[in-house]
Coordinates of C-alpha atoms in Angstrom, one line a residue:
M1 CA 6.2 -14.8 -38.3
R2 CA 9.4 -16.3 -36.3
I3 CA 9.4 -16.1 -32.6
L4 CA 12.4 -16.6 -30.5
L5 CA 11.7 -16.1 -26.8
V6 CA 14.0 -16.1 -24.5
Y7 CA 14.6 -16.1 -21.5
P8 CA 17.4 -14.2 -19.2
I9 CA 19.3 -16.2 -16.6
F10 CA 18.9 -16.6 -12.6
P11 CA 22.1 -15.7 -10.8
K12 CA 22.1 -18.2 -8.0
T13 CA 19.8 -18.2 -4.9
F14 CA 18.0 -19.1 -2.2
W15 CA 15.5 -20.7 -4.3
S16 CA 18.7 -21.2 -7.3
Y17 CA 19.3 -25.3 -6.2
E18 CA 22.2 -26.4 -8.3
K19 CA 23.3 -28.7 -5.5
I20 CA 20.4 -30.1 -5.7
L21 CA 19.4 -30.0 -9.1
E22 CA 22.5 -31.7 -9.9
L23 CA 22.0 -34.6 -7.4
V24 CA 18.8 -35.2 -10.1
D25 CA 20.5 -34.4 -12.8
R26 CA 17.9 -31.5 -13.9
K27 CA 19.0 -28.2 -14.7
V28 CA 17.0 -25.9 -13.6
L29 CA 14.1 -25.9 -10.5
L30 CA 10.6 -24.1 -12.7
P31 CA 10.6 -22.9 -16.0
P32 CA 9.5 -19.8 -17.8
L33 CA 5.5 -19.8 -18.0
G34 CA 5.5 -16.2 -18.3
L35 CA 6.7 -17.1 -21.1
V36 CA 5.3 -20.3 -22.5
T37 CA 2.1 -18.1 -22.3
V38 CA 2.9 -15.3 -24.1
A39 CA 3.3 -18.2 -26.7
A40 CA 0.2 -19.5 -26.5
I41 CA -1.5 -15.9 -26.7
L42 CA 0.3 -14.4 -29.9
P43 CA -1.8 -16.2 -33.3
Q44 CA -0.9 -20.2 -33.8
E45 CA 0.0 -19.9 -37.8
W46 CA 3.4 -17.9 -36.0
E47 CA 6.7 -20.0 -34.9
F48 CA 8.2 -20.1 -32.3
K49 CA 11.6 -21.3 -30.5
L50 CA 11.9 -21.6 -26.8
V51 CA 15.9 -20.9 -24.8
D52 CA 15.6 -20.6 -21.6
R53 CA 19.5 -19.8 -20.7
N54 CA 18.8 -20.7 -17.7
I55 CA 20.0 -24.1 -19.6
R56 CA 21.7 -23.3 -22.7
S57 CA 22.3 -20.3 -24.2
A58 CA 20.8 -19.4 -28.4
T59 CA 22.4 -20.9 -31.0
E60 CA 23.4 -18.7 -34.4
E61 CA 21.2 -20.3 -35.4
E62 CA 18.0 -19.6 -33.9
W63 CA 19.3 -15.6 -33.9
A64 CA 19.3 -15.9 -37.2
W65 CA 15.5 -17.7 -37.8
A66 CA 13.8 -15.1 -35.4
D67 CA 11.9 -12.4 -36.7
V68 CA 11.3 -11.2 -33.5
V69 CA 12.7 -11.8 -30.3
I70 CA 10.7 -11.5 -27.2
L71 CA 12.4 -11.7 -23.6
S72 CA 10.3 -11.9 -20.1
A73 CA 12.2 -11.6 -17.0
M74 CA 11.6 -10.5 -13.5
I75 CA 13.8 -7.8 -11.6
V76 CA 16.1 -10.7 -10.0
Q77 CA 16.7 -11.4 -13.9
K78 CA 18.4 -7.6 -14.6
E79 CA 21.8 -7.8 -15.8
D80 CA 21.0 -10.7 -18.2
L81 CA 18.1 -9.5 -19.7
L82 CA 19.9 -6.1 -20.4
G83 CA 22.4 -8.2 -22.0
Q84 CA 20.1 -10.6 -23.7
I85 CA 18.1 -6.7 -25.7
Q86 CA 21.9 -5.5 -26.6
E87 CA 22.9 -9.2 -28.4
A88 CA 19.0 -8.8 -30.1
K89 CA 19.7 -5.7 -30.9
R90 CA 23.3 -6.6 -32.3
R91 CA 21.8 -9.2 -34.6
G92 CA 20.1 -6.5 -36.1
K93 CA 16.5 -8.2 -35.2
L94 CA 13.0 -6.5 -33.4
V95 CA 13.3 -6.7 -29.5
A96 CA 9.8 -7.1 -27.3
V97 CA 10.0 -6.7 -23.9
G98 CA 6.9 -7.3 -20.4
G99 CA 7.4 -9.6 -17.1
P100 CA 7.6 -8.1 -13.7
Y101 CA 10.6 -6.0 -14.1
P102 CA 9.9 -4.0 -17.7
T103 CA 6.8 -3.5 -16.8
S104 CA 7.7 -1.9 -13.1
V105 CA 10.9 -0.5 -14.7
P106 CA 10.5 1.0 -18.7
H107 CA 13.3 3.3 -18.8
E108 CA 15.6 0.8 -18.0
V109 CA 14.9 -1.7 -20.7
E110 CA 13.6 1.2 -23.1
N111 CA 17.6 3.1 -22.6
V112 CA 19.4 -0.2 -23.7
G113 CA 17.7 -0.5 -27.0
A114 CA 14.2 -2.9 -26.9
D115 CA 11.5 -1.7 -29.6
F116 CA 7.8 -3.1 -28.0
L117 CA 7.1 -3.0 -24.8
I118 CA 4.9 -5.4 -23.9
L119 CA 3.4 -4.0 -20.3
D120 CA 1.1 -5.1 -17.3
E121 CA -0.6 -8.1 -18.3
G122 CA -0.5 -10.2 -21.9
E123 CA -4.5 -10.9 -22.3
L124 CA -4.6 -7.7 -22.7
T125 CA -1.9 -6.1 -24.2
L126 CA -0.3 -8.7 -26.4
P127 CA -3.2 -7.9 -28.6
M128 CA -2.0 -4.8 -29.2
F129 CA 1.3 -5.6 -29.9
I130 CA 0.2 -8.2 -32.6
E131 CA -1.5 -5.8 -34.4
A132 CA 1.2 -3.0 -34.4
L133 CA 3.5 -6.1 -36.3
Q134 CA 0.5 -6.2 -38.8
R135 CA 0.3 -2.9 -39.4
G136 CA 4.1 -3.0 -39.9
E137 CA 4.8 -0.6 -36.7
T138 CA 8.5 -1.6 -35.4
S139 CA 8.0 0.4 -32.2
G140 CA 5.3 0.7 -29.4
V141 CA 4.5 0.7 -25.8
F142 CA 1.7 -1.3 -24.6
R143 CA -0.2 -0.7 -21.7
A144 CA -3.3 -2.0 -19.9
T145 CA -5.7 0.6 -17.1
E146 CA -7.7 -2.8 -16.0
K147 CA -6.8 -5.7 -15.6
P148 CA -7.7 -9.0 -17.4
D149 CA -10.3 -11.4 -17.1
V150 CA -8.0 -15.0 -16.7
T151 CA -10.5 -17.3 -17.8
S152 CA -9.9 -16.0 -21.5
T153 CA -6.0 -16.8 -21.5
P154 CA -5.1 -20.3 -23.2
I155 CA -3.6 -23.5 -21.9
P156 CA 0.2 -22.8 -22.2
R157 CA 2.3 -23.8 -25.1
F158 CA 4.1 -26.4 -22.8
D159 CA 5.5 -28.7 -25.3
L160 CA 8.1 -25.7 -26.4
L161 CA 10.1 -26.5 -23.1
E162 CA 13.0 -29.6 -23.1
L163 CA 10.7 -31.2 -19.3
N164 CA 13.5 -33.3 -18.9
A165 CA 15.6 -30.3 -17.8
Y166 CA 13.2 -28.8 -15.6
D167 CA 12.4 -30.2 -11.6
M168 CA 8.9 -28.8 -11.6
M169 CA 6.6 -27.7 -14.2
S170 CA 4.5 -24.3 -13.3
V171 CA 0.9 -23.4 -13.7
Q172 CA -1.0 -20.5 -12.4
F173 CA -4.6 -20.4 -11.0
S174 CA -4.9 -17.1 -9.9
R175 CA -3.5 -13.3 -9.9
G176 CA -3.6 -10.8 -7.5
C177 CA -3.5 -11.1 -3.0
P178 CA -6.6 -9.1 -0.8
F179 CA -3.7 -7.9 1.7
Q180 CA -2.0 -4.1 1.5
C181 CA 1.0 -5.4 2.6
E182 CA 4.0 -2.0 2.2
F183 CA 7.1 -4.1 0.5
C184 CA 4.6 -5.7 -1.5
D185 CA 5.1 -5.4 -5.6
I186 CA 2.3 -8.2 -6.5
I187 CA -0.5 -6.4 -5.4
V188 CA 0.6 -2.7 -7.2
L189 CA 1.3 -5.4 -10.8
Y190 CA -2.1 -7.4 -10.1
G191 CA -4.1 -6.1 -7.9
R192 CA -5.8 -6.7 -5.1
K193 CA -8.6 -8.3 -6.5
P194 CA -7.8 -12.0 -6.8
R195 CA -9.1 -13.4 -10.5
T196 CA -9.5 -16.9 -10.8
K197 CA -9.1 -19.7 -14.0
T198 CA -11.8 -22.1 -13.5
P199 CA -12.0 -25.4 -12.9
A200 CA -11.8 -26.6 -16.4
Q201 CA -8.8 -24.5 -17.2
L202 CA -6.8 -25.5 -15.0
L203 CA -7.2 -28.8 -15.0
A204 CA -6.8 -28.9 -18.9
E205 CA -3.3 -27.1 -18.1
L206 CA -2.8 -30.5 -16.0
D207 CA -4.3 -32.5 -18.6
C208 CA -1.9 -31.2 -20.9
L209 CA 1.6 -32.1 -18.9
Y210 CA -0.4 -35.4 -17.9
E211 CA -0.5 -35.5 -22.4
L212 CA 3.5 -34.7 -22.3
G213 CA 3.9 -37.2 -20.4
W214 CA 5.2 -35.2 -17.3
R215 CA 5.0 -37.6 -13.8
R216 CA 6.7 -34.5 -11.2
G217 CA 5.7 -32.1 -8.7
V218 CA 3.6 -28.9 -9.9
F219 CA 4.2 -25.8 -8.3
M220 CA 0.7 -23.3 -8.2
V221 CA 2.5 -20.5 -8.8
D222 CA -0.3 -18.4 -7.5
D223 CA 1.2 -15.5 -5.3
N224 CA -1.5 -16.5 -2.8
F225 CA -3.6 -19.2 -4.0
I226 CA -6.4 -18.9 -1.5
G227 CA -6.5 -15.3 -2.0
N228 CA -9.7 -16.2 -3.0
K229 CA -11.3 -18.8 -1.1
R230 CA -14.0 -19.3 -2.6
N231 CA -13.5 -20.3 -5.8
V232 CA -10.6 -22.0 -4.7
K233 CA -12.6 -24.4 -3.2
L234 CA -14.1 -25.3 -5.9
L235 CA -10.9 -26.6 -7.8
L236 CA -10.1 -28.7 -4.7
K237 CA -13.1 -30.1 -5.0
E238 CA -12.5 -31.3 -9.0
L239 CA -8.8 -31.3 -8.6
K240 CA -9.4 -34.1 -6.0
V241 CA -11.5 -36.3 -8.3
W242 CA -9.1 -35.7 -11.4
M243 CA -6.0 -36.7 -8.8
E244 CA -7.5 -39.9 -8.1
E245 CA -8.8 -40.3 -11.5
H246 CA -5.4 -39.9 -13.4
Q247 CA -3.2 -41.9 -9.9
Y248 CA -1.8 -38.9 -8.5
P249 CA 0.6 -38.0 -11.1
F250 CA 1.8 -35.0 -9.3
R251 CA 2.3 -33.9 -6.0
F252 CA 1.7 -29.5 -5.9
D253 CA 3.9 -27.4 -3.9
T254 CA 1.9 -23.8 -3.4
E255 CA 2.3 -20.0 -1.8
A256 CA -1.0 -19.1 0.7
S257 CA -1.1 -16.0 3.5
V258 CA -0.5 -17.4 7.0
D259 CA -4.6 -17.6 7.8
L260 CA -4.6 -20.9 6.0
A261 CA -4.0 -22.1 9.6
Q262 CA -7.5 -20.6 10.0
D263 CA -9.7 -22.8 7.6
P264 CA -9.6 -26.6 8.0
E265 CA -11.4 -27.0 5.6
M266 CA -8.9 -25.3 2.8
L267 CA -6.2 -27.6 4.0
E268 CA -8.0 -31.1 4.6
L269 CA -9.1 -30.4 0.6
M270 CA -5.4 -29.0 -0.4
V271 CA -3.8 -32.9 1.2
E272 CA -6.1 -34.3 0.1
S273 CA -5.5 -32.7 -3.8
G274 CA -2.3 -34.0 -3.2
F275 CA -0.5 -30.4 -2.1
S276 CA 2.8 -31.0 0.1
A277 CA 4.0 -27.9 0.4
V278 CA 2.8 -23.9 1.2
F279 CA 4.9 -20.8 1.7
L280 CA 4.0 -18.6 3.9
G281 CA 5.0 -15.0 3.5
I282 CA 5.8 -14.6 7.5
E283 CA 8.3 -11.6 7.1
T284 CA 8.6 -11.8 11.0
P285 CA 7.9 -12.6 14.8
D286 CA 7.6 -8.8 15.8
E287 CA 4.3 -7.4 15.4
D288 CA 5.0 -3.5 15.6
S289 CA 7.1 -4.2 12.4
L290 CA 4.0 -6.1 11.1
Q291 CA 1.1 -3.5 11.8
L292 CA 3.3 -0.7 10.4
T293 CA 4.3 -2.4 7.1
K294 CA 0.3 -3.6 7.2
K295 CA 0.4 -7.2 6.7
F296 CA -2.4 -7.4 9.7
Q297 CA -3.4 -10.9 8.4
N298 CA -0.5 -12.5 11.0
T299 CA -1.0 -10.4 13.9
R300 CA -4.7 -12.1 14.5
S301 CA -3.4 -15.0 16.1
S302 CA -0.2 -16.9 17.3
L303 CA 2.1 -17.2 14.3
A304 CA 4.3 -20.3 15.8
D305 CA 0.4 -21.8 16.0
A306 CA -1.3 -21.6 12.6
V307 CA 2.8 -23.4 11.3
Q308 CA 2.0 -26.0 13.8
T309 CA -1.7 -26.3 12.3
I310 CA -0.4 -26.3 8.4
I311 CA 2.9 -29.1 9.9
K312 CA -0.3 -31.5 11.1
A313 CA -2.9 -30.4 8.6
G314 CA -0.5 -32.3 6.3
L315 CA 2.1 -29.8 4.5
R316 CA 6.0 -29.0 4.7
P317 CA 5.8 -25.0 5.5
M318 CA 8.3 -23.1 3.3
A319 CA 8.7 -19.6 5.2
G320 CA 10.0 -15.8 3.8
F321 CA 11.4 -14.2 6.4
I322 CA 12.8 -10.3 6.1
I323 CA 14.7 -7.9 8.9
G324 CA 15.3 -4.7 8.1
F325 CA 11.7 -3.2 8.7
D326 CA 11.4 1.1 10.2
G327 CA 11.3 0.8 14.1
E328 CA 12.9 -2.8 14.2
K329 CA 15.0 -3.4 17.9
A330 CA 18.1 -5.1 18.2
G331 CA 18.7 -8.3 18.3
A332 CA 15.6 -9.5 14.9
G333 CA 18.0 -12.3 13.2
D334 CA 18.2 -13.2 17.0
R335 CA 13.8 -13.5 17.2
I336 CA 13.5 -14.8 13.5
V337 CA 15.9 -17.9 14.2
K338 CA 13.8 -18.6 17.8
F339 CA 10.7 -18.4 15.8
A340 CA 12.1 -20.3 13.2
E341 CA 13.2 -23.7 15.9
E342 CA 10.2 -23.6 17.8
A343 CA 7.5 -23.4 14.9
G344 CA 10.0 -26.7 13.2
I345 CA 9.7 -24.6 9.6
P346 CA 12.9 -26.6 7.5
S347 CA 13.3 -24.2 4.9
T348 CA 13.5 -20.3 5.1
T349 CA 14.0 -17.6 2.8
F350 CA 15.9 -14.7 4.8
A351 CA 16.3 -11.3 3.1
M352 CA 16.7 -8.0 4.2
L353 CA 14.2 -5.7 3.5
Q354 CA 14.4 -3.9 0.0
A355 CA 12.0 -1.1 -1.8
L356 CA 11.0 -2.8 -4.6
P357 CA 9.8 0.5 -7.7
N358 CA 6.3 1.5 -7.3
T359 CA 5.4 -0.2 -4.0
A360 CA 3.5 1.7 -1.5
L361 CA 6.6 1.1 1.0
W362 CA 8.8 2.9 -2.1
H363 CA 6.4 5.8 -2.7
R364 CA 6.8 6.7 1.4
L365 CA 11.0 6.3 1.3
K366 CA 11.2 8.7 -1.8
R367 CA 8.8 11.5 -0.3
E368 CA 11.5 10.9 3.2
G369 CA 14.8 10.7 0.5
R370 CA 15.7 7.2 1.5
L371 CA 15.8 6.1 -1.2
R372 CA 19.7 4.6 -2.0
E373 CA 19.8 6.2 -5.7
N374 CA 21.0 3.1 -8.6
Q375 CA 19.7 0.7 -6.5
D376 CA 16.8 -1.5 -7.3
G377 CA 15.3 -3.2 -4.9
N378 CA 17.2 -6.5 -6.2
I379 CA 15.0 -9.6 -3.9
N380 CA 18.3 -11.5 -3.4
Q381 CA 20.0 -12.8 -0.2
T382 CA 23.5 -11.6 -1.2
T383 CA 21.7 -7.3 -1.8
L384 CA 22.2 -4.6 0.8
M385 CA 18.9 -2.8 1.8
N386 CA 18.5 0.1 -1.2
F387 CA 17.5 2.6 1.4
L388 CA 18.6 4.1 4.3
P389 CA 17.3 2.0 8.1
T390 CA 16.3 3.7 11.3
R391 CA 19.5 2.2 12.3
P392 CA 22.8 1.6 11.8
L393 CA 23.3 -0.5 7.8
E394 CA 26.5 -2.1 9.4
D395 CA 24.3 -3.6 12.7
I396 CA 21.4 -5.3 10.5
G397 CA 23.7 -6.5 8.0
R398 CA 25.6 -8.2 11.0
E399 CA 21.8 -9.5 12.4
Y400 CA 21.3 -11.3 9.2
I401 CA 24.4 -12.9 8.1
E402 CA 24.5 -14.3 11.7
A403 CA 21.8 -15.1 11.3
F404 CA 21.2 -17.1 8.1
C405 CA 24.5 -18.8 8.9
T406 CA 22.8 -20.3 12.3
L407 CA 19.7 -21.4 10.0
Y408 CA 21.7 -23.5 8.0
D409 CA 24.5 -24.8 10.0
P410 CA 24.2 -28.1 8.5
V411 CA 23.2 -29.8 12.2
N412 CA 21.0 -27.3 13.3
Y413 CA 18.5 -27.9 9.4
L414 CA 18.5 -31.8 10.0
D415 CA 17.2 -30.6 13.8
R416 CA 14.6 -28.8 12.7
T417 CA 13.5 -30.8 9.5
Y418 CA 13.3 -33.8 11.8
R419 CA 11.2 -31.7 14.4
C420 CA 9.0 -31.1 11.7
F421 CA 8.2 -34.3 10.2
L422 CA 7.6 -35.8 13.8
M423 CA 4.4 -33.5 13.4
M424 CA 3.6 -33.8 10.1
G425 CA 0.7 -35.1 9.6
L426 CA 0.0 -37.6 6.6
P427 CA -1.5 -37.9 3.6
K428 CA -4.2 -38.3 2.5
W429 CA -3.9 -40.4 -0.8
K430 CA -1.3 -42.1 -1.1
A431 CA 0.0 -42.7 -5.2
P432 CA 0.8 -46.4 -7.4
S433 CA 3.4 -48.2 -6.1
K434 CA 6.2 -47.8 -8.3
M435 CA 10.2 -48.8 -8.9
P436 CA 12.0 -45.8 -7.8
E437 CA 14.5 -44.2 -11.3
W438 CA 18.6 -44.8 -10.7
I439 CA 19.1 -41.3 -11.0
V440 CA 17.1 -40.9 -7.7
V441 CA 18.9 -43.5 -5.7
K442 CA 21.8 -42.8 -7.0
A443 CA 20.7 -38.9 -5.2
L444 CA 19.8 -41.0 -1.9
L445 CA 22.7 -42.4 -1.9
I446 CA 25.0 -39.9 -2.5
V447 CA 23.1 -38.3 0.3
I448 CA 23.7 -41.0 3.1
W449 CA 27.2 -40.4 2.2
R450 CA 27.5 -36.9 2.8
Q451 CA 24.9 -36.5 5.7
G452 CA 25.2 -39.4 7.6
I453 CA 28.8 -40.8 7.2
V454 CA 31.6 -37.9 5.8
R455 CA 29.8 -34.6 7.9
E456 CA 29.6 -34.0 11.8
T457 CA 25.6 -34.1 10.5
R458 CA 26.0 -38.4 10.7
W459 CA 24.6 -38.9 14.5
K460 CA 21.5 -36.9 14.1
F461 CA 21.0 -38.1 10.4
W462 CA 21.2 -41.5 11.6
H463 CA 19.2 -40.6 14.3
H464 CA 16.6 -38.0 12.9
L465 CA 16.4 -41.5 9.8
F466 CA 15.4 -44.4 12.5
S467 CA 13.5 -42.0 14.2
I468 CA 11.5 -40.9 11.3
L469 CA 11.2 -44.4 10.4
K470 CA 9.6 -45.8 14.0
R471 CA 7.2 -42.6 14.7
N472 CA 6.0 -41.9 11.3
P473 CA 7.1 -43.9 8.2
G474 CA 4.1 -42.2 6.4
V475 CA 6.8 -39.2 5.6
I476 CA 9.9 -41.1 5.3
E477 CA 10.0 -39.6 1.1
H478 CA 8.9 -36.7 1.5
Y479 CA 11.6 -35.8 4.5
I480 CA 14.5 -37.7 3.1
S481 CA 14.2 -35.4 -0.1
V482 CA 14.3 -31.8 2.4
C483 CA 17.1 -33.4 4.1
A484 CA 19.0 -33.5 0.7
H485 CA 17.6 -29.7 0.1
N486 CA 21.3 -29.6 3.4
E487 CA 23.4 -29.6 -0.2
H488 CA 22.3 -26.0 -1.5
F489 CA 22.0 -24.4 1.9
L490 CA 25.7 -25.8 3.2
E491 CA 27.5 -23.9 0.9
Y492 CA 24.6 -20.6 -0.2
R493 CA 25.1 -20.1 3.7
Q494 CA 28.9 -19.7 2.6
I495 CA 28.2 -17.3 -0.8
V496 CA 25.6 -15.0 1.2
R497 CA 28.3 -14.6 4.1
E498 CA 30.7 -13.3 1.5
Q499 CA 29.0 -11.2 -0.4
I500 CA 27.5 -8.9 2.8
E501 CA 30.2 -8.7 4.0
S502 CA 32.3 -7.7 1.6
Q503 CA 29.3 -5.1 0.1
V504 CA 28.9 -3.7 4.3
V505 CA 32.7 -2.9 3.8
A506 CA 32.6 -0.8 0.5
Y507 CA 29.4 0.9 2.0
L508 CA 31.2 2.1 5.0
A509 CA 34.3 2.9 3.0
Q510 CA 32.0 5.1 0.7
G511 CA 31.4 7.1 4.7
K512 CA 29.1 6.4 7.3
E513 CA 25.9 7.4 7.4
E514 CA 23.4 7.7 10.3
P515 CA 20.0 6.0 10.9
Y516 CA 17.2 7.8 9.2
V517 CA 15.0 9.6 12.3
P518 CA 12.2 9.9 11.6
V519 CA 9.9 13.5 12.0
P520 CA 7.5 12.9 15.1
A521 CA 4.6 13.5 13.9
K522 CA 3.6 16.8 15.8
K523 CA 7.0 18.6 14.4
V524 CA 5.6 17.6 10.5
E525 CA 2.0 19.5 11.4
E526 CA 4.2 22.6 12.7
K527 CA 6.6 22.5 9.2
T528 CA 3.0 22.7 7.9
E529 CA 1.5 25.1 9.6
A530 CA 4.8 27.3 8.7
I531 CA 4.6 26.2 4.9
A532 CA 1.0 27.3 5.2
S533 CA 1.8 30.8 6.9

């Protein structure tokens, strides 16, 4: 059996980092971990080829070679996923699809001709697919009623990847998150009980990458790396030894809940094991909104203090922010900017709230009749809300644009990055010294030329650089790499402005909607009693 694995195109987003990747001659930030895991679960006597369309398109020879085409996608890849299904069917191929987006909205991939829907988690549904193929079936929908034990998950087929095209590799230790945030689809897809691999499994994956010659960053793609704190600490204790024995070949980034700040042992173990950055879902500094969306873990202590505790431990924070929660007061965008500046967070993903399919938020808004037609909640920084908010959408859009552009004003960004790295704790490990690659030297020279000579940032750039060299020299390499991120945001902030403004204009042209006014609880009770009588 010949299997062609196809990964659809990501549109330009906060995470696409095209301008930064160009500097170091890379094509894509991260590889399709899901597809290389699928390849590892399928029978190994089968033949596999993988095409990441973010690098290149499939050739006619590859299409002709394939017996079955397998695709996986997230919601932001929807457009290209549907197009690639149609391309495969036009060539008469059997098509199987899976991943978060088809699992959430299976009818959309069925409607364009997908033959097999391998939904939920592949450890349980891929064996069903294999059996169907062996019986000669040409279509089917495979679903699981439980969550798999990920200690059975094999090492992903990293050998199928065009390694030189990626800036970082991906590995996964756990699935699931113990919290109950109303807007989050992670708990819908993977459950609230974090399931982890064994430390030996994860280290075997790192051994594989090491043997393939990988020596750059590794993203631990867990949606909440510290969801199962006991098991994570067991991993970190072994990872710390592995990294020392291998002379620190990787640096790790990951995602975690902000209560990481309350666990000094976890912070210390992460830094000692080679972690350098962590993405935090902060969402908003408005406590009323956090309570409403059930993000209670962010209300237990000062968010700004928590972020700075993480920085001082030696981890660079990235943070997610959202605007448009129900009951939100005017000025939410300004409050987010003020918080990011106060806490010293260089990079912040910032988007309008979206109701993702099958989340608690989606179900609530559906009951209230607030979901917009033909809007599936594409999580992107250039997308309007897909439901009727409680304040004028045009006001939210205006605040969002101004806040995004203020956050990524080149001078503001450098100032925030400088404040972060001044207080940052030093790494607890040091890789052996080696000559930097020419591509890295060239990228550094380009950044110096643009930010230190050509642009208005020139005085700030040199002041901050020499100050970091004097006051916290151990973080200088990390600091310069984060300064380089400015190259992406300088262009992307303009994309956000243009696309959101055009969508707001189109929205207003359709006829302005009045904001949703929640029905008071007492009136709901009276209405219910009237219906009952």
